[in-house]
Coordinates of C-alpha atoms and ligand atoms in Angstrom, one line a residue:
Chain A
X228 CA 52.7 -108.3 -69.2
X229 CA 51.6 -107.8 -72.9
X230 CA 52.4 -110.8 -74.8
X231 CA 56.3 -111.2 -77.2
X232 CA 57.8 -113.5 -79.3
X233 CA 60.9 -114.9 -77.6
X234 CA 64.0 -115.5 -80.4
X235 CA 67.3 -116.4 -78.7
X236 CA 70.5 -114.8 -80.2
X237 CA 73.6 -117.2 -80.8
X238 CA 75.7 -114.5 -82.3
X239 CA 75.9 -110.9 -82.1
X240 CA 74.2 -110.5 -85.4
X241 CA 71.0 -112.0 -84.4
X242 CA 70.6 -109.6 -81.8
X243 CA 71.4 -106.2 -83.8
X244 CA 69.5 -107.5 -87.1
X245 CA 66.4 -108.9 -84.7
X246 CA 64.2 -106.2 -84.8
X247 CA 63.6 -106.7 -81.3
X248 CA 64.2 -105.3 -77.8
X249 CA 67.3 -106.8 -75.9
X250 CA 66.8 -109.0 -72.7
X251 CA 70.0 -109.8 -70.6
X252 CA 69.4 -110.0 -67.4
X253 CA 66.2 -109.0 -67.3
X254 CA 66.0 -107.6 -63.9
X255 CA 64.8 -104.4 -65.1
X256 CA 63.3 -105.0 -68.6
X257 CA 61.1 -107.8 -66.8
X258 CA 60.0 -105.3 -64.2
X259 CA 59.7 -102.8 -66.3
X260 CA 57.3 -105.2 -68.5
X261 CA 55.4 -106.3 -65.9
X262 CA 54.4 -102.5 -65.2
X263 CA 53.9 -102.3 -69.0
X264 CA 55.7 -98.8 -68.8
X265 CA 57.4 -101.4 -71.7
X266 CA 56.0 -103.3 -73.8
X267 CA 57.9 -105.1 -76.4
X268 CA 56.5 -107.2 -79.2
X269 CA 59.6 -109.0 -79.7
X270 CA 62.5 -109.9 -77.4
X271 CA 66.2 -111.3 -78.1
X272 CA 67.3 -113.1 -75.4
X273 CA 71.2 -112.2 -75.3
X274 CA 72.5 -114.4 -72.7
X275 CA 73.6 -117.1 -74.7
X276 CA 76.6 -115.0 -76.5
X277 CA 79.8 -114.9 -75.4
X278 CA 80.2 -111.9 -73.9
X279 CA 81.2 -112.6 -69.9
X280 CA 84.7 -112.5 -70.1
X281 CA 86.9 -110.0 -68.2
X282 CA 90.2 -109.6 -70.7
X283 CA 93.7 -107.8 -69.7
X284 CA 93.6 -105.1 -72.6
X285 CA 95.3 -101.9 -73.3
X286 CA 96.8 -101.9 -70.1
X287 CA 93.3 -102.0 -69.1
X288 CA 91.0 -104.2 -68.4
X289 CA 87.6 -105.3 -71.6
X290 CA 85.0 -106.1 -69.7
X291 CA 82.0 -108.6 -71.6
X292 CA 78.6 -107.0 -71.6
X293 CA 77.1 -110.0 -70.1
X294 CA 79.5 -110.1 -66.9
X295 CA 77.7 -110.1 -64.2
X296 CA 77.7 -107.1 -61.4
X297 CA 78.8 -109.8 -58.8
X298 CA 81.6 -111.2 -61.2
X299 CA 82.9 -107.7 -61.7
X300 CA 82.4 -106.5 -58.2
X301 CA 84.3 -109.9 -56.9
X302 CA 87.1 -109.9 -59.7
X303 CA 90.8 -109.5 -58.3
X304 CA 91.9 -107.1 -61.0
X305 CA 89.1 -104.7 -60.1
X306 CA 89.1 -105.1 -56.5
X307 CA 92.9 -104.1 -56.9
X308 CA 93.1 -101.5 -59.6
X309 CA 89.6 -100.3 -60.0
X310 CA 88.4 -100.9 -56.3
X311 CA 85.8 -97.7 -56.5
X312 CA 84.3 -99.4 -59.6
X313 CA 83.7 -102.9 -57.2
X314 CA 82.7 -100.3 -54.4
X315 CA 80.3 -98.6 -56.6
X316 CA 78.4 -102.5 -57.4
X317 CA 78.5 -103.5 -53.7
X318 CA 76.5 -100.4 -53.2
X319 CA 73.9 -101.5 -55.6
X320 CA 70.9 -103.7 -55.5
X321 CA 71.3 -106.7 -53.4
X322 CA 72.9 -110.4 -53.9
X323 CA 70.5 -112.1 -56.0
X324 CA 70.3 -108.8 -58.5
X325 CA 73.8 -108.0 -58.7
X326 CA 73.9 -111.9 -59.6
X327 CA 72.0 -111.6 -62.8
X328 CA 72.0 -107.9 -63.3
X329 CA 74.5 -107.8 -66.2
X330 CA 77.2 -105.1 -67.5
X331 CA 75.5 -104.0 -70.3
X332 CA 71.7 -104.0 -68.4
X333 CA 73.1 -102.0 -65.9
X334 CA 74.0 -98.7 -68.3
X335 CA 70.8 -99.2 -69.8
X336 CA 68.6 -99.5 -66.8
X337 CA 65.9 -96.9 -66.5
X338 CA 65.1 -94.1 -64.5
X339 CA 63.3 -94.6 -60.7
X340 CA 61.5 -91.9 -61.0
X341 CA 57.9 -93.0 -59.8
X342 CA 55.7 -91.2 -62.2
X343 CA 57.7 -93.3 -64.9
X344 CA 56.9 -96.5 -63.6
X345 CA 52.9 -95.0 -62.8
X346 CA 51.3 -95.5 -66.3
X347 CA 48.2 -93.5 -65.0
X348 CA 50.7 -90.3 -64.6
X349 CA 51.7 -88.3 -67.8
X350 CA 55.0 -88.6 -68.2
X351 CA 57.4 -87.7 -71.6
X352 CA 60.3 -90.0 -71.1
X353 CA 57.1 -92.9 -71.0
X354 CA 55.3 -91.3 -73.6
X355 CA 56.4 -88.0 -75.4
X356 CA 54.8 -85.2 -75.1
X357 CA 52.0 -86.4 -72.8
X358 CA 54.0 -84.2 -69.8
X359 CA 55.9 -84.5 -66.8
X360 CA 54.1 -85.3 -63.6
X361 CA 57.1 -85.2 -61.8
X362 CA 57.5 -81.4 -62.3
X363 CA 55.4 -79.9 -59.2
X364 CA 55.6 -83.5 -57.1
X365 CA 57.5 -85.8 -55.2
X366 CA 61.2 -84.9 -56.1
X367 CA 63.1 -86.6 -53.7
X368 CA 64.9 -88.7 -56.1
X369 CA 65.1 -85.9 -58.8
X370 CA 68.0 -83.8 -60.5
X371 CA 69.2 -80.8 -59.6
X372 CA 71.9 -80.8 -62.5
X373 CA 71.1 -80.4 -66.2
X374 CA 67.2 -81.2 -65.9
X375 CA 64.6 -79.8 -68.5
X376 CA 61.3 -78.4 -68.3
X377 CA 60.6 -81.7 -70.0
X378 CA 61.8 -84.4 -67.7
X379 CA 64.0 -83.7 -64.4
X380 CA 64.3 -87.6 -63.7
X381 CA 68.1 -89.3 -62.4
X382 CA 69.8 -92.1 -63.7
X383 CA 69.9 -94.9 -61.2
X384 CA 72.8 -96.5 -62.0
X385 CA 75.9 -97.1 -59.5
X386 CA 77.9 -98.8 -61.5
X387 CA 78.2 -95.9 -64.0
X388 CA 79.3 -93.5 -61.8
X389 CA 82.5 -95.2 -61.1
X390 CA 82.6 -96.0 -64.7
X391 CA 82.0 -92.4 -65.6
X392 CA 85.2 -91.2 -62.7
X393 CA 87.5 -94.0 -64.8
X394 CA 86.9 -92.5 -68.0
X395 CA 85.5 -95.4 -69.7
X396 CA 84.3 -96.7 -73.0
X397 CA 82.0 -98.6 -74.5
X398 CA 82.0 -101.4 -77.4
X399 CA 79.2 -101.1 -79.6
X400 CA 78.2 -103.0 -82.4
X401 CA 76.3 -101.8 -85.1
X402 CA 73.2 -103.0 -87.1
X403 CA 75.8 -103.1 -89.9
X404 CA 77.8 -105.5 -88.2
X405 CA 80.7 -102.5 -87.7
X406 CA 82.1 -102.1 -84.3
X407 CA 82.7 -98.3 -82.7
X408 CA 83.9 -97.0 -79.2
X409 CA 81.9 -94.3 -77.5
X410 CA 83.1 -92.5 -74.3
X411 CA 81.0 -92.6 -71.1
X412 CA 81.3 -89.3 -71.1
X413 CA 79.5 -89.0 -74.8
X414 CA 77.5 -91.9 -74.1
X415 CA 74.5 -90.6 -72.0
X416 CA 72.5 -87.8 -72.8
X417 CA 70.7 -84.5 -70.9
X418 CA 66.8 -85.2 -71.5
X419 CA 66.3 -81.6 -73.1
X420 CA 62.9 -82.2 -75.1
X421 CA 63.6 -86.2 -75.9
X422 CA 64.0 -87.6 -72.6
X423 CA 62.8 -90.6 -74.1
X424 CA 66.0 -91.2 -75.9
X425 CA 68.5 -91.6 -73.0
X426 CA 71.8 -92.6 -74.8
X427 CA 74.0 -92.5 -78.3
X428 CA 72.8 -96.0 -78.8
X429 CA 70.9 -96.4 -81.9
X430 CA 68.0 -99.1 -82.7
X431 CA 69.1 -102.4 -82.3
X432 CA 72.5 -101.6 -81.6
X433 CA 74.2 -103.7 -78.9
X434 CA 76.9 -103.3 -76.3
X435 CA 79.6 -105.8 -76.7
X436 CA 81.9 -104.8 -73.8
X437 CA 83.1 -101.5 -71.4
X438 CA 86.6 -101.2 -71.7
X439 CA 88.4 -99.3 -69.0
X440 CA 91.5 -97.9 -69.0
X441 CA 94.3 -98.5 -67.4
X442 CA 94.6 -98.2 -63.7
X443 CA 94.6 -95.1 -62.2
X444 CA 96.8 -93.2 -60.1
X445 CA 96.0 -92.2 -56.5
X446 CA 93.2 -93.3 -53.8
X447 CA 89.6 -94.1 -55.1
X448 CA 87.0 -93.2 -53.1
X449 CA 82.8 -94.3 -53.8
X450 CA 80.2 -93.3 -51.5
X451 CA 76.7 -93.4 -52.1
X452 CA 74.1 -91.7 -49.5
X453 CA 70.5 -93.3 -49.3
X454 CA 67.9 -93.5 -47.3
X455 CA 68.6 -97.0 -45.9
X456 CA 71.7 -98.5 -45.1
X457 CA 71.6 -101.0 -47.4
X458 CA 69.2 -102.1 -50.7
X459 CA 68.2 -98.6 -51.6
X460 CA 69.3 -95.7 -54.7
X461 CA 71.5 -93.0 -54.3
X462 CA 70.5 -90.0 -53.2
X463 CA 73.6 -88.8 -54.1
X464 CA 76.7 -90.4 -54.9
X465 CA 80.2 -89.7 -55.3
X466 CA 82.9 -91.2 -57.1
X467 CA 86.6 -89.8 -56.8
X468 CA 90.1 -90.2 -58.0
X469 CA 92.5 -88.3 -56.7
X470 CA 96.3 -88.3 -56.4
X471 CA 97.9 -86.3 -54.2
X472 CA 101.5 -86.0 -54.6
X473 CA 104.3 -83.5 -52.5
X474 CA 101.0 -81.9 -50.4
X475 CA 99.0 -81.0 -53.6
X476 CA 96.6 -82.6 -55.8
X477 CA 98.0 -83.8 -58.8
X478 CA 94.8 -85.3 -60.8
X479 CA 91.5 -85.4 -59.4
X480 CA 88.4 -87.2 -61.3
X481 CA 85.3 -86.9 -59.6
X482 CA 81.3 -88.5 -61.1
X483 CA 78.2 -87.9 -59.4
X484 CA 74.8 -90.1 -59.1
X485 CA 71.6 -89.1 -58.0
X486 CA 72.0 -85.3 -58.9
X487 CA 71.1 -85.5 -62.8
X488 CA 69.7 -87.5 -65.3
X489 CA 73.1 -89.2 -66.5
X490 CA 76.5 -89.9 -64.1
X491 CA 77.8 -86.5 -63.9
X492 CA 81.1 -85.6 -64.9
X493 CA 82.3 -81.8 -64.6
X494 CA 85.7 -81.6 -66.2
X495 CA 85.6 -77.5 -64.1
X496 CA 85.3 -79.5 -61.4
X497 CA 88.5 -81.5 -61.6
X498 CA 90.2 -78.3 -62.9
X499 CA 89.2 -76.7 -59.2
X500 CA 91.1 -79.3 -57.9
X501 CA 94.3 -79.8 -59.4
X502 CA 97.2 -78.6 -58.7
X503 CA 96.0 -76.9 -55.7
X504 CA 97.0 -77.9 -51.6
X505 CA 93.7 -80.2 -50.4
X506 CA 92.0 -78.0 -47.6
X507 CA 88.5 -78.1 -46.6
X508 CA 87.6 -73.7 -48.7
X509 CA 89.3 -75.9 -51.4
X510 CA 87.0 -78.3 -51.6
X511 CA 83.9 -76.0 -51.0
X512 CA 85.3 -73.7 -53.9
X513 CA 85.3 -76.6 -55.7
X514 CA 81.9 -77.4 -54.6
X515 CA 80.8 -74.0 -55.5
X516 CA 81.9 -74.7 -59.0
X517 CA 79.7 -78.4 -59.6
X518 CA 76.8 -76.6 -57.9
X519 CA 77.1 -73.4 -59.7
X520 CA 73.9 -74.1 -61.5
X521 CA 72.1 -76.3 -59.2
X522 CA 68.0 -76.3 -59.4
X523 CA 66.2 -77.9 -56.7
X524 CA 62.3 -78.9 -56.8
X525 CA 61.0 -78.4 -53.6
X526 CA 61.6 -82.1 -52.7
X527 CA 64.7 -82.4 -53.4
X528 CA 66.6 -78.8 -52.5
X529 CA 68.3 -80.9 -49.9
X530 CA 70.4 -82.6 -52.6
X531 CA 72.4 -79.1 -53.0
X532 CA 73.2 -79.2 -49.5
X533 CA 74.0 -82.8 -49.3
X534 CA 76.1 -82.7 -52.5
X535 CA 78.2 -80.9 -51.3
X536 CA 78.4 -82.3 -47.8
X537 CA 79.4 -85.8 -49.8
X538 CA 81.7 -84.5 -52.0
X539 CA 83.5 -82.4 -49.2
X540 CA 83.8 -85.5 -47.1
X541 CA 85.0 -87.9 -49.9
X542 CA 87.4 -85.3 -50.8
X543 CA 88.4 -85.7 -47.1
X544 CA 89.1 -89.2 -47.2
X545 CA 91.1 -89.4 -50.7
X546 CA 93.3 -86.8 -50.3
X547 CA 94.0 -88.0 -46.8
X548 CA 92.9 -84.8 -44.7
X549 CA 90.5 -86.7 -42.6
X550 CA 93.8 -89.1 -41.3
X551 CA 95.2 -85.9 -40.6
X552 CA 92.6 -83.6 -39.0
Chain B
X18 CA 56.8 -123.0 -76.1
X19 CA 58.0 -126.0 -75.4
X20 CA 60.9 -125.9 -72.6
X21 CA 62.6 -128.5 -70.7
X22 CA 63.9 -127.2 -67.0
X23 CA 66.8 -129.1 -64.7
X24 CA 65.2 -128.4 -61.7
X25 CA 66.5 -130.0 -58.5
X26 CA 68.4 -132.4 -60.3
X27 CA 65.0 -133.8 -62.6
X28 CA 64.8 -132.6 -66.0
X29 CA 60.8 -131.3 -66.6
X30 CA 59.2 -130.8 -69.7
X31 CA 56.8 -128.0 -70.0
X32 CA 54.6 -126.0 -72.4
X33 CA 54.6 -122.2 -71.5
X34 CA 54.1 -119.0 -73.0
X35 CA 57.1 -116.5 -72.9
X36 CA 55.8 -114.4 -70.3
X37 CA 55.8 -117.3 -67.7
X38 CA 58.5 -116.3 -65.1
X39 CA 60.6 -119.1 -64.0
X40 CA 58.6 -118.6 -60.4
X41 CA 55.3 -119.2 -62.4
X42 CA 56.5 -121.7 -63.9
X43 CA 58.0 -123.9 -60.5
X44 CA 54.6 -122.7 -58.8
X45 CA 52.0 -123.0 -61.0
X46 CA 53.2 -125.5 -63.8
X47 CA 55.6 -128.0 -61.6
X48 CA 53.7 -127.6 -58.6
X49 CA 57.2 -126.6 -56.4
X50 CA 55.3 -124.2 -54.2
X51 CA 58.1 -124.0 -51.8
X52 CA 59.0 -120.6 -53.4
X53 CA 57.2 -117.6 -52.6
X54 CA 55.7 -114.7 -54.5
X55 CA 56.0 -111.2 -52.6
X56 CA 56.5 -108.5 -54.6
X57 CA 56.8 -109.6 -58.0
X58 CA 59.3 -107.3 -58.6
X59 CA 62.6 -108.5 -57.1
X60 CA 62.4 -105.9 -54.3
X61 CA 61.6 -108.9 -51.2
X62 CA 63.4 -112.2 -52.0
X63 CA 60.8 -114.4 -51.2
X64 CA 61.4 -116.3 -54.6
X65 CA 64.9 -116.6 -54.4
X66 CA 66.6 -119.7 -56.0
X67 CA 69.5 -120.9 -57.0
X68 CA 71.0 -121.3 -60.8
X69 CA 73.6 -122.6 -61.4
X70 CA 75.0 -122.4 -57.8
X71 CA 73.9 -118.3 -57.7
X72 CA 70.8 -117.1 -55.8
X73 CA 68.7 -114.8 -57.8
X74 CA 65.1 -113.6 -57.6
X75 CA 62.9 -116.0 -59.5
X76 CA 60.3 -113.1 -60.4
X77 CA 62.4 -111.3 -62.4
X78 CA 63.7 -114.2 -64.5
X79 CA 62.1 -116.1 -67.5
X80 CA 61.1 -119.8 -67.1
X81 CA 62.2 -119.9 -71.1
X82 CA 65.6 -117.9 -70.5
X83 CA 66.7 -120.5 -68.4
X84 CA 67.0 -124.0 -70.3
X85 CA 69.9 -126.0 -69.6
X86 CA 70.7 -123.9 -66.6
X87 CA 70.8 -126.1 -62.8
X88 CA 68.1 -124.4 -61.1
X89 CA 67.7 -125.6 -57.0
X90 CA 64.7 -124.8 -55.4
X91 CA 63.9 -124.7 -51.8
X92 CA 62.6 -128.5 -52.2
X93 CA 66.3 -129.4 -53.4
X94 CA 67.9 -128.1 -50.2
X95 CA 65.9 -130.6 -48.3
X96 CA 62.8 -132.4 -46.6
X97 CA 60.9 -132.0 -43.4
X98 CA 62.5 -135.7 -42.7
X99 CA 66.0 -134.5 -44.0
X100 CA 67.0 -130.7 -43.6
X101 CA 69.1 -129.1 -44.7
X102 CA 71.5 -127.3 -42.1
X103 CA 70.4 -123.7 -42.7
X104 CA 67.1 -125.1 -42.4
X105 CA 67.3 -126.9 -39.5
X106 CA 69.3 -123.7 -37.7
X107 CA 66.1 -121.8 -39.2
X108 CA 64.1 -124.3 -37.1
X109 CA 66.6 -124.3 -33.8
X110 CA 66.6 -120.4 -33.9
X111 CA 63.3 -119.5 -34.4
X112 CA 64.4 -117.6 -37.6
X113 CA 60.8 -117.0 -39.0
X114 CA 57.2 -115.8 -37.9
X115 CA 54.9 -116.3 -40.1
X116 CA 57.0 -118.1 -42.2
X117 CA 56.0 -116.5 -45.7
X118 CA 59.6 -115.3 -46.5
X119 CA 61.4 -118.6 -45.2
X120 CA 62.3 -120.2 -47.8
X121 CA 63.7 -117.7 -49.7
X122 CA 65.7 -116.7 -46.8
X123 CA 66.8 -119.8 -46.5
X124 CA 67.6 -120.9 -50.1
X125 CA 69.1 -117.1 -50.3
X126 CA 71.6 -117.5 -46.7
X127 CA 72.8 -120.9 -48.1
X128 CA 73.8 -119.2 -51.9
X129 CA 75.1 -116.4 -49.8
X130 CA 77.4 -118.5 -47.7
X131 CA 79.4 -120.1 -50.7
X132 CA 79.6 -116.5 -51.8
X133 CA 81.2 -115.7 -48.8
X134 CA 83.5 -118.6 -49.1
X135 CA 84.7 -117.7 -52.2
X136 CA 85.8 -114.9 -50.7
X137 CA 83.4 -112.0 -52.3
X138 CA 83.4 -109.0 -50.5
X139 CA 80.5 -107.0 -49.7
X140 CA 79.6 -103.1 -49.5
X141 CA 80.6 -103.4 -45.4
X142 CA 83.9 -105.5 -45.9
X143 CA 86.2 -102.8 -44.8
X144 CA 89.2 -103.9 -47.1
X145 CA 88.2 -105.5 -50.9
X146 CA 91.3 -107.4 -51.3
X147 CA 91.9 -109.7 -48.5
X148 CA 89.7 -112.3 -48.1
X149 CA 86.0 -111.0 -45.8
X150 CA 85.7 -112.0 -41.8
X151 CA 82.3 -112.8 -41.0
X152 CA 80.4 -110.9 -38.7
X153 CA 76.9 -109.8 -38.0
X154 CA 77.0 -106.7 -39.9
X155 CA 78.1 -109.2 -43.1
X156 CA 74.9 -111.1 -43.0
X157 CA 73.2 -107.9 -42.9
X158 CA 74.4 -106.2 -45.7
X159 CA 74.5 -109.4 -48.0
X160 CA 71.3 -110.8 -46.5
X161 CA 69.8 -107.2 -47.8
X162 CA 67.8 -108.7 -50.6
X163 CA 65.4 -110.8 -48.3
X164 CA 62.9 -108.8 -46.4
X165 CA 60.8 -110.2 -43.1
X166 CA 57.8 -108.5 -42.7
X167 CA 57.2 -109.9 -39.3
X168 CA 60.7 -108.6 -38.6
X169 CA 62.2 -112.3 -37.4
X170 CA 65.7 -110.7 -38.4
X171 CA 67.5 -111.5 -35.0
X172 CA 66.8 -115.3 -35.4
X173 CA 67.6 -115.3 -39.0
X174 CA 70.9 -114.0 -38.3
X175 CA 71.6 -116.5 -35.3
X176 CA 70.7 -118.9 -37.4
X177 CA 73.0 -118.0 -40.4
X178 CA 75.7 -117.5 -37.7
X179 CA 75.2 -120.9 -36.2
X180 CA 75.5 -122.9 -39.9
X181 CA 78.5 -121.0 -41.2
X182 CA 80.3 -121.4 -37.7
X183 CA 79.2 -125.2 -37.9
X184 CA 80.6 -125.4 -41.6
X185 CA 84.0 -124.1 -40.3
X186 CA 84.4 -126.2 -37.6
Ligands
LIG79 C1 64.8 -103.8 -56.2 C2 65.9 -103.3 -57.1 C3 66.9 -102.5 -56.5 C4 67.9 -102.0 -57.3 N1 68.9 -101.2 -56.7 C5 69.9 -100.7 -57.5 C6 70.9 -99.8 -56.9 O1 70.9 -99.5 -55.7 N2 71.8 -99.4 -57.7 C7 71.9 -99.7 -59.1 O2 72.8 -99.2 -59.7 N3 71.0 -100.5 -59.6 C8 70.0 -101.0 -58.8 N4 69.0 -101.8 -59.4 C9 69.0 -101.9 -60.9 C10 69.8 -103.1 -61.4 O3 71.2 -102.7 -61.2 C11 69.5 -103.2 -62.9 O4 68.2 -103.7 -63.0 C12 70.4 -104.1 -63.6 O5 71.7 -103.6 -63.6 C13 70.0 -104.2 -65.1 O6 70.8 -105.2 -65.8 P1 70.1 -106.4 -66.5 O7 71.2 -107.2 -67.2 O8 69.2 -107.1 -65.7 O9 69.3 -105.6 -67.6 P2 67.9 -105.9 -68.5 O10 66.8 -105.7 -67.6 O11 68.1 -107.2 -69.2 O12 68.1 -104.7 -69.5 C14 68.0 -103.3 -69.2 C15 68.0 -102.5 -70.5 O13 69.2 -102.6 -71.1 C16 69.0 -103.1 -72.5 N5 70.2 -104.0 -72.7 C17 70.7 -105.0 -71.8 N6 71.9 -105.4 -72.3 C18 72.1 -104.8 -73.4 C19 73.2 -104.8 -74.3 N7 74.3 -105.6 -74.1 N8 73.2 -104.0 -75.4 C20 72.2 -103.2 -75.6 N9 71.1 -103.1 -74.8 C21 71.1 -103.9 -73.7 C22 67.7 -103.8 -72.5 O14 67.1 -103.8 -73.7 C23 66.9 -103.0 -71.5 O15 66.4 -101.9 -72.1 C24 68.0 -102.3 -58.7 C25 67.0 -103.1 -59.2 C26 65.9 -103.6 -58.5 C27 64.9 -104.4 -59.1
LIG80 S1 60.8 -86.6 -64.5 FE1 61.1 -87.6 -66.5 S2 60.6 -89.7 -66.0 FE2 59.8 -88.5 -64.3 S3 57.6 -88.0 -64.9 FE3 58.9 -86.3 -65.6 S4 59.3 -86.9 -67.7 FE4 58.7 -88.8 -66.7

C-alpha cells in the first residue's frame, strides 16, 4: 500500500470539501489499495457521520449511506416490503463483509474484472487509454450488454440490482454543500471510451442516503447464479417485480447483474411483459427482447444462454406458473 | 499516529502509520497472534474478529478507523485453561487440521451464533420474516466466509451444532 494521510470527517462537509478519497467500510477500497490498482494520497474516513439510520419516508423507506449490508438485509421493514432487496444482500459476500460493507461502499464498489485488479495488464478503466486486456481473454465474468471496445467489464454489485428493480434513488451531497436526487437508473454509466468514470458522481461528492420508494405491488423474486453455492459473484442475476392480477401481468420490473457493466434495467423489457397472460413463449419473447443485442466474448457466450434460462425461471416463480405447472 | 485500541476489554496505546490494518496492528504491534493472516484480502476469514459484538475480517479494516470501537480477539473468547464453549466443542469435535484457520473459525461461529439469535436470516432461510430454524445447511451458508484448506468442514459444523444446541438447552 502507497502511503495517505488519514483525516476523519465529523460532518458531511469535511468529507465533500477534503480533497480526498472516501473510506467507509473499506472492504473494497482497502483491497483495492493493497493491489495499488488505488492509490490515494489522502483518505476521509466517513464512518463517524451519522448516516446509519433506516427512516419511514415518503411512504418509503431513507436508507443512511453508512447502514450496513447486514443491518439492511436483517431490517423488518425490508424483509417485509422489499424482501428481494434483503435477498439480493444475503446473496452477497459473506457475514463478516456484509457486516462492514456499507450502503454507500456497496454502489461504488469496483469492477472484478481480473485484468483490473492485475496492475501488470493494460487496462483503461485502471489507467486510460493504456487498453483493455480483457478484450481477447478470460471473459467469464464479462458483459454481454452495452460493453465497448474500450472496456467490456460488469459491475459486481448485488445489492444494486434489487435497488435498480425498486426504482431507487440516491441522496447526494454536493461539494457546495447542496443536496440533489439521482435515479439509479441515471446513476450508473455504460463505459463507452471513459470506463474510468463509472457513475454521475462528481469529485468529492458523497452519498448521504438511497431512498426507496414505496413498497411495491406483487411477488419479488432475486436470484443470482454463480459458480459456488455460496461466497461467489453473479454470473448472472435477476431481480423481478411482478404483479399478476385476473391471469395477466399487471406491472413487471425486472434488473440484471453480471450481464453489463452497470445493474441493467430495460424499460422494453417490462413493456414485453405487461399486460400480457404469463406463459413460458411469453417469457422467451420477452427474453428475446433484453437479449436482442447481446455480444458474447468467447468466454462468456454462455451468459446469453443462461440469461435467459434465469430470467425464464424467475419469471416462473413470480408470476406463479411454476406452482401451477 | 497515535491511537488507542479497546481490545479484549484493555485499552492499548499505540504508534502506527495509517496503512497498519487493525490485523497488523493486534499481530505485530500488541503481539495478539491468535489471529491469522490468509489472504489478506478478506476472501478466507482467518482474521476474523469481533467489533463491537460483529465479526468482520481484520484485513480489510484499519487499526486507526477503529478507536473507541470494542474489538474481541480470539484471546478474549478464552484460554487453554478456560475455553470458551465453541472452543472447547472445536476441541471435542475435531473441528480443525492444521489448525491455521481456527481461530477465525472459531471467533467467526461464535459472532455468527448471536446473529442467528437475533434472528437474521440468511441467503438459505427459506422464509425472511419469521424467525430462522437452524440447520446444517445454515451454518454453511453463514459460515461461508471462513475457508479450511485442510477441508475439516464436517467437524467444524458438529462443533457449531453441538454449542448452539448446548446454548438452547
Ligand atoms: C471476498 C469478497 C467477496 C465479495 N462478494 C460480493 C458479492 O458476492 N456480491 C456483492 O455485491 N459484493 C461482494 N463483495 C463486495 C462488497 O459488497 C463491497 O466490498 C462492499 O459493499 C463495499 O462497501 P464498503 O463500505 O466496504 O466500501 P469502501 O471500500 O469503503 O468504498 C468503496 C468505494 O465507494 C466509495 N464510497 C464509499 N462510501 C461512499 C459514500 N457514502 N459516498 C461517496 N463515495 C463513497 C469509496 O471512495 C470507494 O471508492 C465482495 C467483497 C469481497 C472482498
Ligand atoms: S474489461 Fe474494463 S476493467 Fe477489464 S481490463 Fe478491460 S478496460 Fe479494464
Amino acid at each position: 500500500m502507497k502511503p495517505f494521510d488519514y483525516l476523519r470527517a465529523s460532518a458531511p462537509d469535511d468529507a465533500t470539501r477534503a480533497d480526498a478519497t472516501i473510506i467507509a467500510g473499506g472492504t473494497n477500497l482497502l483491497d483495492l489499495m493493497k493491489l495499488q490498482v488505488m492509490s490515494p494520497d489522502r483518505l476521509v474516513d466517513i464512518t463517524r457521520l451519522d448516516l446509519d439510520h433506516i427512516e419511514d419516508h415518503e411512504g418509503g423507506l431513507r436508507i443512511g449511506a453508512l447502514v450496513t449490508n447486514s443491518d439492511l438485509a436483517a431490517d423488518d421493514r425490508i424483509r417485509r416490503d422489499y424482501p428481494v432487496l434483503s435477498r439480493a444482500l444475503l446473496a452477497g459476500a459473506s457475514g463478516q463483509l456484509r457486516n462492514k460493507a456499507t450502503t454507500g461502499g456497496n454502489l461504488l464498489q469496483r469492477t472484478r474484472c481480473p485484468y483490473f485488479t492485475d496492475t501488470a495488464q493494460p487496462c483503461n478503466k485502471r489507467e486510460p487509454g493504456s487498453g483493455c486486456a480483457a478484450i481477447g481473454g478470460q471473459t467469464r465474468l464479462h458483459a454481454i450488454l452495452g460493453a465497448s471496445e474500450h472496456c467490456i467489464a460488469t459491475h459486481p454489485s448485488d445489492m444494486a440490482v434489487a435497488m435498480q428493480a425498486l426504482g431507487a434513488e440516491i441522496e447526494i451531497q454536493e461539494t457546495t454543500g447542496a443536496t440533489r436526487r439521482v435515479s439509479i437508473r441515471e446513476f450508473y454509466r455504460l463505459p463507452g471510451d471513459t470506463p474510468h468514470i463509472e457513475t454521475v458522481l462528481a469529485p468529492g461528492e458523497l452519498i448521504t442516503a438511497v431512498i426507496l420508494p414505496a413498497p411495491p405491488k406483487g411477488r419479488q423474486v432475486y436470484r443470482k447464479v454463480r459458480d459456488r453455492a455460496s461466497y461467489a459473484f453473479a454470473l448472472v442475476s435477476v431481480a423481478a417485480i411482478v404483479d399478476v392480477q385476473d391471469g395477466r401481468i399487471a406491472a413487471a420490473t425486472l434488473a440484471f447483474g453480471g450481464l453489463a457493466h452497470k445493474p441493467w434495467h430495460d424499460p422494453a423489457v417490462d413493456r414485453a411483459l405487461e399486460g400480457a397472460e404469463p406463459t413460458p413463449e411469453l417469457f422467451d419473447a420477452a427474453a428475446d427482447v433484453l437479449l436482442a443485442d447481446a455480444v458474447g466474448q468467447g468466454s462468456n457466450d454462455f451468459k446469453i444462454v443462461l440469461a435467459r434460462r434465469t430470467m425464464k425461471a424467475v419469471l416462473a416463480e413470480a408470476t406463479g406458473l411454476k406452482e401451477a405447472a | 499516529m497515535n491511537i488507542s485500541l479497546s481490545i479484549n476489554g484493555t485499552t492499548h496505546d499505540l504508534d502506527v502509520d495509517p496503512r497498519t490494518t487493525l490485523l497488523d496492528a493486534l499481530r505485530h504491534h500488541l503481539d495478539l497472534t491468535g489471529s491469522k493472516k490468509g489472504c489478506d484480502h478478506g476472501q478466507c476469514g482467518a482474521c476474523t474478529v469481533m467489533v463491537n459484538g460483529r465479526r468482520i475480517n481484520s484485513c480489510l479494516a484499519l487499526a486507526v478507523m477503529h478507536e473507541g470501537d470494542d474489538i474481541t480477539t480470539i484471546e478474549g473468547l478464552g484460554s487453554p485453561e478456560a475455553m470458551s464453549p465453541m472452543q472447547e466443542a472445536f476441541v471435542g469435535h475435531d473441528g480443525f487440521q492444521c489448525g491455521y484457520c481456527t481461530p477465525g473459525q472459531i471467533v467467526s461461529a461464535t459472532a455468527m451464533l448471536s446473529e442467528l439469535k437475533e434472528g437474521w436470516p440468511s441467503h438459505v432461510s427459506d422464509d425472511l420474516v419469521s424467525a430462522p430454524k437452524m440447520s446444517r445447511d445454515e451454518i454453511a451458508e453463514r459460515m461461508s466466509g471462513n475457508l479450511c484448506r485442510c477441508s475439516a468442514y464436517p467437524g467444524i459444523v458438529a462443533a457449531i451444532q453441538d454449542t448452539a444446541d448446548k446454548e438452547t438447552t
